[in-house]
Amino acid sequence: MDNKSLVSIDDYTKEEILEVLARAAEFEKNPNCNLLEGKVVASLFFEPSTRTRLSFETAISRMGGKIVGFTDSSSSSVTKGETLKDTTKMVSNYCDLVVMRHPIEGSARYASEVSDVPVINAGDGANQHPTQTMLDLYSIYKTQGTLENLNIFMVGDLKYGRTVHSLLMAMSHFNPTFHFIAPKELEIPLAYKIFMNKNNIKYHEHTEFNDIINDADILYMTRVQRERFADPLEYEKVKNVYILKNDMLENTRDNLRILHPLPRVNEIAVDVDENPKAYYFQQALNGVYARQAIIAKALDL
Amino acid sequence: MNAKKELQVSAIENGTVIDHIPAEYLFQVINILGLDNCDNSVTFGNNLESKILGKKAIIKIAEKFFEDDEINKISLIAPHAKLNIIKNYQVVEKKIVESPDKVIGIAKCMNPKCITNVEAVTTRFKVIEKTPITLKCHYCEKITDHKHIEII
Ligand SMILES: [Zn+2]
């Protein structure tokens, strides 16, 4: 097993998170370099994710690296029944680093154990997506000047949203106060409440989305999806409750920034886009710098 | 009185008696401990009366003394099991089974979308709660609680 891999956000200590964020800031100043010159990165997307793949490929290209791989499994040997183990073993012989997206949970950890080179998890089903978390952290760090002692409000689907769970775990190093705003059906899972209780992390749960956000430093919006509800009537009841509109931001803090992992559907009204507190488009760009820093760390560069 | 109870199966001179195994798990315990492949003389009794378990099983293994981490593997399915260490027909030591910190290759992850249920991967869990035993998958990071523990 290669301990240079990044599979889960828990693989990074607090110090490593801060080190990667500092490095991301350097890449933001000078995105183009030749750190990856002569290196080959395998980009294995067993399921399509254009957004994440383009972000990684941009990061690799800006560092002067070459990319091999596939963009979805229908064009690869996977459809011929090859195991993940065999694909990973074969590819890791060719390259210096593997970036992998796979629909099966735990696939990235397993790949990191059979691969001879570090593996960066670009999403393994509903489990982990640590590079998204690092770009979220970088966005928070950049806009607030610190990660310490912030009021983080998370809104929407807090039950299934893996970005919410990973961000929660990562922010736990920095003495946050969490506010969770979600319908009962999509509340934050018990396992995370136990974790926060054990670690003395302050949190509050709300079902109403109203002026309590006036205390927020960060508003992290997620999508409430119809297919998460067993009862369609329950969805109809809540579908318009967790939508952020521009007039709700009137009395919020000046330093408030609104984040969203994208793609958005209707959970942030279009009139918010022009508000200087809207940060979700810049957030996506931060992903390139965060991924450059993660790649550099994985390869000891 | 104790010595008499042990005679429910048959006395051994030296070895280990594992008592209070739930009757339905007798053969899984034999499997986990590899008793189906050992040369020692092994005797067992099943469906014996037990106040705690209803029906219990007992296994006696002659000339065998288990290491703790070896025996603790059975705690997943036999958390109340008790060990009597026998020397010269006498019980010289009693042990209870303790939950291990890690469980490797014994239990199945309850998450159907886990890589261990899709490909031939040895399962690995961290024991995050000992009573009732609760496992966290090393791969998919999902929890398998004691009600859903399935032995491979
Ligand atoms: Zn699993």
Short mmCIF file of C-alpha atoms and ligand atoms in Angstrom, two decimals:
data_model
loop_
_atom_site.label_atom_id
_atom_site.label_comp_id
_atom_site.label_asym_id
_atom_site.label_seq_id
_atom_site.Cartn_x
_atom_site.Cartn_y
_atom_site.Cartn_z
CA MET A 1 0.00 0.00 0.00
CA ASP A 2 1.30 3.39 -0.93
CA ASN A 3 0.91 5.97 1.81
CA LYS A 4 1.33 8.79 -0.73
CA SER A 5 -2.14 8.04 -2.05
CA LEU A 6 -5.09 10.30 -1.27
CA VAL A 7 -8.17 8.11 -0.94
CA SER A 8 -10.10 9.66 1.93
CA ILE A 9 -9.87 13.14 3.42
CA ASP A 10 -8.90 11.46 6.71
CA ASP A 11 -5.64 10.41 5.04
CA TYR A 12 -4.44 13.99 5.57
CA THR A 13 -3.55 15.30 9.01
CA LYS A 14 -4.38 18.89 9.94
CA GLU A 15 -0.79 19.88 9.11
CA GLU A 16 -0.97 18.19 5.73
CA ILE A 17 -4.24 19.97 4.91
CA LEU A 18 -2.61 23.32 5.70
CA GLU A 19 0.52 22.39 3.74
CA VAL A 20 -1.56 21.51 0.65
CA LEU A 21 -3.60 24.72 0.93
CA ALA A 22 -0.42 26.81 1.12
CA ARG A 23 0.86 24.98 -1.94
CA ALA A 24 -2.42 25.59 -3.77
CA ALA A 25 -1.98 29.32 -3.15
CA GLU A 26 1.47 29.11 -4.81
CA PHE A 27 -0.03 27.34 -7.81
CA GLU A 28 -2.68 30.02 -8.04
CA LYS A 29 0.06 32.66 -8.34
CA ASN A 30 2.04 30.61 -10.87
CA PRO A 31 -0.16 27.90 -12.37
CA ASN A 32 2.24 26.96 -15.17
CA CYS A 33 5.33 24.95 -14.32
CA ASN A 34 7.20 21.87 -15.46
CA LEU A 35 7.06 19.81 -12.28
CA LEU A 36 5.44 16.92 -14.15
CA GLU A 37 7.79 17.04 -17.13
CA GLY A 38 8.60 13.50 -18.20
CA LYS A 39 5.82 12.11 -16.01
CA VAL A 40 2.75 10.20 -17.15
CA VAL A 41 -0.50 10.37 -15.22
CA ALA A 42 -3.18 7.75 -15.81
CA SER A 43 -6.66 9.23 -15.65
CA LEU A 44 -9.04 6.31 -15.18
CA PHE A 45 -12.68 7.37 -15.26
CA PHE A 46 -14.76 4.21 -14.87
CA GLU A 47 -17.80 6.48 -14.90
CA PRO A 48 -18.04 9.82 -16.66
CA SER A 49 -17.54 13.01 -14.67
CA THR A 50 -16.63 15.73 -17.12
CA ARG A 51 -16.24 18.46 -14.51
CA THR A 52 -13.81 16.56 -12.29
CA ARG A 53 -11.90 15.09 -15.21
CA LEU A 54 -11.36 18.46 -16.92
CA SER A 55 -10.19 19.95 -13.64
CA PHE A 56 -7.61 17.19 -13.16
CA GLU A 57 -6.51 17.27 -16.80
CA THR A 58 -6.06 21.04 -16.62
CA ALA A 59 -4.01 20.69 -13.44
CA ILE A 60 -1.79 18.00 -15.02
CA SER A 61 -1.38 19.94 -18.28
CA ARG A 62 -0.42 23.15 -16.46
CA MET A 63 2.30 21.19 -14.67
CA GLY A 64 3.69 19.83 -17.94
CA GLY A 65 2.57 16.22 -17.47
CA LYS A 66 1.22 13.73 -20.01
CA ILE A 67 -2.15 12.03 -19.60
CA VAL A 68 -3.19 8.53 -20.61
CA GLY A 69 -6.46 6.82 -19.74
CA PHE A 70 -10.14 6.62 -20.54
CA THR A 71 -13.18 8.78 -19.89
CA ASP A 72 -15.76 6.11 -19.21
CA SER A 73 -15.66 2.36 -18.82
CA SER A 74 -17.62 1.57 -21.98
CA SER A 75 -14.52 2.32 -24.02
CA SER A 76 -12.18 0.29 -21.83
CA SER A 77 -11.32 -3.27 -21.02
CA VAL A 78 -13.65 -3.09 -18.00
CA THR A 79 -16.58 -3.97 -20.23
CA LYS A 80 -14.73 -7.11 -21.20
CA GLY A 81 -14.87 -8.19 -17.57
CA GLU A 82 -11.38 -7.30 -16.43
CA THR A 83 -11.16 -6.85 -12.67
CA LEU A 84 -10.25 -3.54 -11.08
CA LYS A 85 -7.20 -5.26 -9.66
CA ASP A 86 -5.90 -6.27 -13.07
CA THR A 87 -6.64 -2.92 -14.70
CA THR A 88 -4.92 -1.07 -11.85
CA LYS A 89 -1.89 -3.37 -11.86
CA MET A 90 -1.47 -3.04 -15.59
CA VAL A 91 -1.88 0.73 -15.69
CA SER A 92 0.31 1.38 -12.65
CA ASN A 93 3.18 -0.26 -14.53
CA TYR A 94 2.92 2.40 -17.22
CA CYS A 95 2.60 5.56 -15.22
CA ASP A 96 3.78 7.65 -12.28
CA LEU A 97 0.40 8.46 -10.77
CA VAL A 98 -3.18 7.18 -11.06
CA VAL A 99 -6.22 9.46 -10.86
CA MET A 100 -9.30 7.28 -10.52
CA ARG A 101 -13.06 7.77 -10.57
CA HIS A 102 -15.12 4.63 -9.96
CA PRO A 103 -18.79 4.00 -9.08
CA ILE A 104 -18.00 1.24 -6.55
CA GLU A 105 -17.40 2.30 -2.94
CA GLY A 106 -13.99 1.39 -1.57
CA SER A 107 -12.56 0.89 -5.06
CA ALA A 108 -10.01 3.68 -4.61
CA ARG A 109 -8.65 2.24 -1.34
CA TYR A 110 -8.36 -1.15 -2.96
CA ALA A 111 -6.65 0.29 -6.04
CA SER A 112 -4.16 2.13 -3.81
CA GLU A 113 -3.24 -1.22 -2.28
CA VAL A 114 -2.64 -3.04 -5.56
CA SER A 115 -1.03 -0.12 -7.40
CA ASP A 116 2.73 0.43 -7.44
CA VAL A 117 2.26 4.20 -7.76
CA PRO A 118 0.15 6.63 -5.71
CA VAL A 119 -3.59 6.76 -6.39
CA ILE A 120 -5.67 9.92 -6.11
CA ASN A 121 -9.35 9.22 -5.57
CA ALA A 122 -11.50 11.35 -7.87
CA GLY A 123 -14.69 9.92 -6.33
CA ASP A 124 -15.61 6.34 -5.36
CA GLY A 125 -19.39 6.07 -5.50
CA ALA A 126 -21.11 7.62 -2.52
CA ASN A 127 -18.00 7.22 -0.38
CA GLN A 128 -15.23 9.79 -0.74
CA HIS A 129 -14.21 12.65 -3.01
CA PRO A 130 -11.25 14.18 -1.19
CA THR A 131 -10.07 16.54 -3.94
CA GLN A 132 -13.51 18.19 -3.87
CA THR A 133 -13.09 18.62 -0.13
CA MET A 134 -9.67 20.19 -0.58
CA LEU A 135 -11.02 22.67 -3.09
CA ASP A 136 -13.87 23.49 -0.69
CA LEU A 137 -11.33 24.05 2.08
CA TYR A 138 -9.17 26.18 -0.18
CA SER A 139 -12.21 28.28 -1.08
CA ILE A 140 -13.06 28.77 2.58
CA TYR A 141 -9.46 29.57 3.45
CA LYS A 142 -9.12 32.07 0.63
CA THR A 143 -12.35 33.92 1.33
CA GLN A 144 -12.14 33.95 5.13
CA GLY A 145 -8.37 34.22 5.56
CA THR A 146 -8.49 31.32 8.03
CA LEU A 147 -10.16 27.97 8.66
CA GLU A 148 -10.37 28.48 12.43
CA ASN A 149 -13.53 29.27 14.45
CA LEU A 150 -15.92 29.68 11.53
CA ASN A 151 -19.71 29.38 11.43
CA ILE A 152 -20.40 26.86 8.70
CA PHE A 153 -24.00 26.44 7.53
CA MET A 154 -24.82 23.41 5.41
CA VAL A 155 -28.13 23.30 3.58
CA GLY A 156 -30.12 20.70 1.67
CA ASP A 157 -29.32 17.00 1.39
CA LEU A 158 -27.10 16.35 4.39
CA LYS A 159 -27.87 12.64 4.48
CA TYR A 160 -26.49 11.47 1.16
CA GLY A 161 -24.22 14.35 0.25
CA ARG A 162 -20.69 12.98 0.43
CA THR A 163 -19.20 16.46 -0.05
CA VAL A 164 -20.99 17.55 3.13
CA HIS A 165 -19.66 14.62 5.14
CA SER A 166 -16.06 14.99 3.99
CA LEU A 167 -16.10 18.74 4.55
CA LEU A 168 -17.48 18.18 8.03
CA MET A 169 -14.67 15.75 8.86
CA ALA A 170 -11.99 18.04 7.46
CA MET A 171 -13.31 21.20 9.15
CA SER A 172 -13.40 19.38 12.49
CA HIS A 173 -9.69 20.14 12.90
CA PHE A 174 -10.45 23.86 13.04
CA ASN A 175 -12.97 24.42 15.85
CA PRO A 176 -16.02 25.17 13.69
CA THR A 177 -19.63 25.73 14.69
CA PHE A 178 -21.90 23.84 12.33
CA HIS A 179 -25.50 24.61 11.50
CA PHE A 180 -27.32 21.93 9.56
CA ILE A 181 -30.43 22.99 7.67
CA ALA A 182 -32.30 20.06 6.13
CA PRO A 183 -35.65 18.30 6.00
CA LYS A 184 -36.02 15.54 8.58
CA GLU A 185 -35.65 12.88 5.86
CA LEU A 186 -32.26 14.23 4.81
CA GLU A 187 -30.75 15.20 8.17
CA ILE A 188 -27.11 14.63 8.96
CA PRO A 189 -26.50 10.91 9.72
CA LEU A 190 -26.18 9.72 13.29
CA ALA A 191 -22.60 8.53 12.77
CA TYR A 192 -21.52 12.15 12.21
CA LYS A 193 -23.42 13.41 15.24
CA ILE A 194 -21.65 10.79 17.36
CA PHE A 195 -18.35 11.93 15.86
CA MET A 196 -19.06 15.59 16.66
CA ASN A 197 -20.22 14.79 20.20
CA LYS A 198 -17.09 12.75 20.86
CA ASN A 199 -14.88 15.56 19.59
CA ASN A 200 -16.76 18.41 21.29
CA ILE A 201 -17.72 20.06 18.03
CA LYS A 202 -20.59 22.51 18.31
CA TYR A 203 -23.52 21.90 16.00
CA HIS A 204 -27.16 22.92 15.65
CA GLU A 205 -29.87 21.36 13.51
CA HIS A 206 -32.68 23.27 11.85
CA THR A 207 -35.46 22.36 9.47
CA GLU A 208 -36.28 25.95 8.51
CA PHE A 209 -34.18 27.93 6.10
CA ASN A 210 -34.55 31.54 7.24
CA ASP A 211 -32.67 34.45 8.84
CA ILE A 212 -30.57 32.18 11.05
CA ILE A 213 -28.11 32.34 8.15
CA ASN A 214 -27.33 35.92 9.20
CA ASP A 215 -24.59 34.51 11.47
CA ALA A 216 -22.98 32.44 8.74
CA ASP A 217 -19.42 32.79 7.46
CA ILE A 218 -19.94 30.01 4.93
CA LEU A 219 -23.20 28.83 3.40
CA TYR A 220 -22.67 25.45 1.77
CA MET A 221 -25.63 24.65 -0.48
CA THR A 222 -26.47 21.20 -1.85
CA ARG A 223 -29.21 19.81 -4.03
CA VAL A 224 -32.33 18.12 -2.66
CA GLN A 225 -33.04 15.35 -5.15
CA ARG A 226 -36.45 13.84 -5.77
CA GLU A 227 -35.10 10.28 -5.92
CA ARG A 228 -33.95 10.48 -2.28
CA PHE A 229 -37.55 10.47 -1.04
CA ALA A 230 -39.50 7.27 -0.55
CA ASP A 231 -42.72 9.29 -0.47
CA PRO A 232 -43.15 11.72 -3.40
CA LEU A 233 -45.49 13.85 -1.29
CA GLU A 234 -42.68 14.50 1.17
CA TYR A 235 -40.53 15.75 -1.68
CA GLU A 236 -43.30 18.06 -2.90
CA LYS A 237 -43.52 19.52 0.61
CA VAL A 238 -39.85 20.40 0.93
CA LYS A 239 -38.67 20.93 -2.64
CA ASN A 240 -39.06 24.70 -2.54
CA VAL A 241 -38.04 25.21 1.09
CA TYR A 242 -34.29 24.86 0.63
CA ILE A 243 -33.84 27.34 -2.18
CA LEU A 244 -31.57 30.33 -1.63
CA LYS A 245 -32.88 33.62 -3.01
CA ASN A 246 -31.03 36.91 -3.19
CA ASP A 247 -33.33 38.76 -0.76
CA MET A 248 -32.43 36.24 1.99
CA LEU A 249 -28.86 37.59 1.92
CA GLU A 250 -29.78 41.17 2.84
CA ASN A 251 -28.75 41.03 6.51
CA THR A 252 -26.01 38.44 6.23
CA ARG A 253 -22.38 39.10 7.16
CA ASP A 254 -20.14 40.92 4.69
CA ASN A 255 -17.62 38.09 4.78
CA LEU A 256 -20.29 35.47 4.00
CA ARG A 257 -19.54 33.37 0.93
CA ILE A 258 -21.89 30.90 -0.71
CA LEU A 259 -20.41 27.62 -1.86
CA HIS A 260 -21.95 24.82 -3.90
CA PRO A 261 -20.20 21.70 -5.28
CA LEU A 262 -22.04 22.17 -8.63
CA PRO A 263 -23.84 21.33 -10.81
CA ARG A 264 -26.72 23.33 -9.42
CA VAL A 265 -30.30 22.80 -10.50
CA ASN A 266 -32.62 25.29 -8.81
CA GLU A 267 -31.43 25.37 -5.19
CA ILE A 268 -29.70 28.71 -5.74
CA ALA A 269 -31.89 31.22 -7.56
CA VAL A 270 -30.20 32.82 -10.57
CA ASP A 271 -30.53 36.28 -8.99
CA VAL A 272 -27.93 35.25 -6.38
CA ASP A 273 -25.26 34.87 -9.07
CA GLU A 274 -24.66 38.62 -9.29
CA ASN A 275 -24.32 39.00 -5.51
CA PRO A 276 -20.64 39.41 -4.48
CA LYS A 277 -21.26 36.78 -1.80
CA ALA A 278 -21.84 34.13 -4.48
CA TYR A 279 -18.61 32.20 -4.79
CA TYR A 280 -19.51 28.91 -6.48
CA PHE A 281 -18.01 29.68 -9.87
CA GLN A 282 -14.66 30.79 -8.44
CA GLN A 283 -14.85 27.73 -6.18
CA ALA A 284 -14.73 25.46 -9.23
CA LEU A 285 -11.62 27.25 -10.56
CA ASN A 286 -9.93 26.75 -7.17
CA GLY A 287 -10.21 23.03 -7.88
CA VAL A 288 -7.42 23.22 -10.44
CA TYR A 289 -4.97 24.77 -7.93
CA ALA A 290 -6.00 22.40 -5.14
CA ARG A 291 -5.49 19.43 -7.46
CA GLN A 292 -2.08 20.72 -8.58
CA ALA A 293 -1.03 20.86 -4.93
CA ILE A 294 -2.42 17.37 -4.22
CA ILE A 295 -0.59 15.89 -7.24
CA ALA A 296 2.67 17.56 -6.22
CA LYS A 297 2.36 16.15 -2.72
CA ALA A 298 1.53 12.63 -3.94
CA LEU A 299 4.71 12.63 -6.06
CA ASP A 300 6.92 14.36 -3.48
CA LEU A 301 7.60 17.24 -5.85
CA MET B 1 -20.08 -29.43 40.03
CA ASN B 2 -18.31 -27.70 37.19
CA ALA B 3 -16.22 -30.71 36.45
CA LYS B 4 -19.36 -32.78 36.18
CA LYS B 5 -20.93 -30.40 33.68
CA GLU B 6 -17.89 -30.65 31.43
CA LEU B 7 -18.57 -34.35 31.22
CA GLN B 8 -21.64 -33.55 29.09
CA VAL B 9 -19.34 -34.17 26.14
CA SER B 10 -16.30 -36.04 27.36
CA ALA B 11 -13.38 -35.11 29.50
CA ILE B 12 -10.00 -34.18 28.05
CA GLU B 13 -6.67 -34.45 29.79
CA ASN B 14 -5.05 -31.33 28.35
CA GLY B 15 -6.52 -28.73 26.03
CA THR B 16 -9.24 -26.14 25.68
CA VAL B 17 -12.98 -26.27 26.17
CA ILE B 18 -14.98 -23.55 24.45
CA ASP B 19 -18.35 -23.18 26.12
CA HIS B 20 -21.41 -21.01 25.50
CA ILE B 21 -21.28 -21.01 21.73
CA PRO B 22 -24.71 -20.25 20.19
CA ALA B 23 -25.88 -23.60 18.78
CA GLU B 24 -26.52 -22.20 15.29
CA TYR B 25 -22.92 -21.02 14.99
CA LEU B 26 -21.13 -24.21 16.01
CA PHE B 27 -19.90 -25.05 12.54
CA GLN B 28 -18.88 -21.48 11.79
CA VAL B 29 -16.78 -21.43 14.96
CA ILE B 30 -15.15 -24.69 13.87
CA ASN B 31 -14.47 -23.08 10.52
CA ILE B 32 -13.06 -19.82 11.85
CA LEU B 33 -10.71 -21.64 14.20
CA GLY B 34 -9.64 -24.03 11.43
CA LEU B 35 -10.63 -27.06 13.51
CA ASP B 36 -11.81 -28.85 10.41
CA ASN B 37 -8.18 -28.98 9.29
CA CYS B 38 -6.36 -29.77 12.50
CA ASP B 39 -4.90 -33.05 13.68
CA ASN B 40 -5.90 -32.66 17.33
CA SER B 41 -8.77 -34.68 18.64
CA VAL B 42 -11.85 -32.45 18.57
CA THR B 43 -15.15 -33.34 20.18
CA PHE B 44 -18.25 -31.24 20.26
CA GLY B 45 -21.75 -31.25 21.59
CA ASN B 46 -24.61 -29.25 20.16
CA ASN B 47 -28.10 -28.18 21.22
CA LEU B 48 -27.27 -28.46 24.90
CA GLU B 49 -29.44 -26.58 27.36
CA SER B 50 -28.19 -23.12 28.27
CA LYS B 51 -29.75 -20.51 30.53
CA ILE B 52 -28.19 -17.62 28.56
CA LEU B 53 -28.45 -18.87 25.02
CA GLY B 54 -31.33 -21.34 24.99
CA LYS B 55 -29.40 -23.88 22.97
CA LYS B 56 -25.65 -23.89 23.10
CA ALA B 57 -22.71 -25.80 21.76
CA ILE B 58 -19.45 -26.88 23.37
CA ILE B 59 -16.19 -27.72 21.63
CA LYS B 60 -13.29 -29.55 23.25
CA ILE B 61 -9.91 -29.57 21.59
CA ALA B 62 -7.23 -31.80 23.03
CA GLU B 63 -3.67 -30.51 23.32
CA LYS B 64 -4.60 -27.12 21.91
CA PHE B 65 -4.09 -23.74 23.61
CA PHE B 66 -5.16 -20.70 21.63
CA GLU B 67 -3.44 -17.36 21.31
CA ASP B 68 -5.75 -14.49 22.28
CA ASP B 69 -5.94 -12.97 18.82
CA GLU B 70 -6.68 -16.39 17.37
CA ILE B 71 -9.59 -17.09 19.69
CA ASN B 72 -10.93 -13.53 19.65
CA LYS B 73 -11.96 -14.02 16.04
CA ILE B 74 -15.00 -15.96 17.21
CA SER B 75 -16.26 -13.02 19.29
CA LEU B 76 -18.17 -11.81 16.21
CA ILE B 77 -20.56 -14.74 16.38
CA ALA B 78 -20.03 -16.05 19.90
CA PRO B 79 -19.60 -12.97 22.10
CA HIS B 80 -20.48 -14.90 25.27
CA ALA B 81 -18.10 -17.77 24.66
CA LYS B 82 -15.97 -18.84 27.62
CA LEU B 83 -12.75 -20.79 27.50
CA ASN B 84 -11.65 -23.35 30.04
CA ILE B 85 -8.00 -24.24 29.85
CA ILE B 86 -7.56 -27.83 30.97
CA LYS B 87 -4.38 -29.34 32.33
CA ASN B 88 -4.35 -32.81 33.80
CA TYR B 89 -8.19 -32.98 33.77
CA GLN B 90 -8.40 -29.78 35.85
CA VAL B 91 -9.60 -26.34 34.81
CA VAL B 92 -6.47 -24.25 35.41
CA GLU B 93 -7.65 -21.04 33.76
CA LYS B 94 -10.88 -19.46 32.54
CA LYS B 95 -10.96 -16.86 29.79
CA ILE B 96 -13.65 -14.84 28.14
CA VAL B 97 -13.56 -13.98 24.48
CA GLU B 98 -12.82 -10.35 23.73
CA SER B 99 -13.62 -8.37 20.63
CA PRO B 100 -10.56 -7.79 18.48
CA ASP B 101 -9.60 -4.31 17.20
CA LYS B 102 -9.55 -5.52 13.62
CA VAL B 103 -11.51 -8.16 11.75
CA ILE B 104 -9.89 -9.53 8.63
CA GLY B 105 -11.48 -11.93 6.18
CA ILE B 106 -14.21 -13.26 8.49
CA ALA B 107 -17.20 -10.98 8.05
CA LYS B 108 -19.01 -9.63 5.02
CA CYS B 109 -19.53 -5.89 4.45
CA MET B 110 -23.26 -5.15 4.47
CA ASN B 111 -22.92 -2.47 1.78
CA PRO B 112 -23.85 -4.12 -1.54
CA LYS B 113 -21.99 -1.36 -3.41
CA CYS B 114 -18.73 -2.13 -1.59
CA ILE B 115 -15.76 -3.33 -3.66
CA THR B 116 -15.45 -6.36 -1.35
CA ASN B 117 -18.87 -7.53 -2.60
CA VAL B 118 -18.02 -6.92 -6.23
CA GLU B 119 -14.50 -8.27 -6.57
CA ALA B 120 -12.49 -10.95 -4.75
CA VAL B 121 -11.10 -8.67 -2.04
CA THR B 122 -10.38 -9.87 1.51
CA THR B 123 -12.65 -7.89 3.82
CA ARG B 124 -11.05 -5.71 6.49
CA PHE B 125 -12.86 -3.92 9.30
CA LYS B 126 -11.99 -1.75 12.25
CA VAL B 127 -14.01 -2.59 15.36
CA ILE B 128 -15.41 0.82 16.33
CA GLU B 129 -17.73 -0.40 19.07
CA LYS B 130 -17.19 -3.56 21.13
CA THR B 131 -20.62 -4.07 22.65
CA PRO B 132 -22.62 -4.57 20.61
CA ILE B 133 -19.88 -5.21 18.11
CA THR B 134 -19.87 -2.66 15.30
CA LEU B 135 -17.56 -2.81 12.30
CA LYS B 136 -16.33 -0.09 9.95
CA CYS B 137 -15.26 -1.26 6.52
CA HIS B 138 -11.66 -0.38 5.63
CA TYR B 139 -12.71 0.00 1.99
CA CYS B 140 -16.14 1.63 1.67
CA GLU B 141 -16.02 3.14 5.21
CA LYS B 142 -19.61 2.08 5.87
CA ILE B 143 -20.76 0.63 9.17
CA THR B 144 -21.86 -2.99 9.57
CA ASP B 145 -23.70 -3.33 12.88
CA HIS B 146 -23.96 -6.52 14.92
CA LYS B 147 -27.44 -7.32 13.57
CA HIS B 148 -26.07 -7.41 10.03
CA ILE B 149 -22.82 -9.24 10.60
CA GLU B 150 -22.64 -12.14 8.20
CA ILE B 151 -19.79 -14.62 8.42
CA ILE B 152 -18.14 -15.53 5.14
ZN ZN C 1 -17.36 -2.15 2.64
#
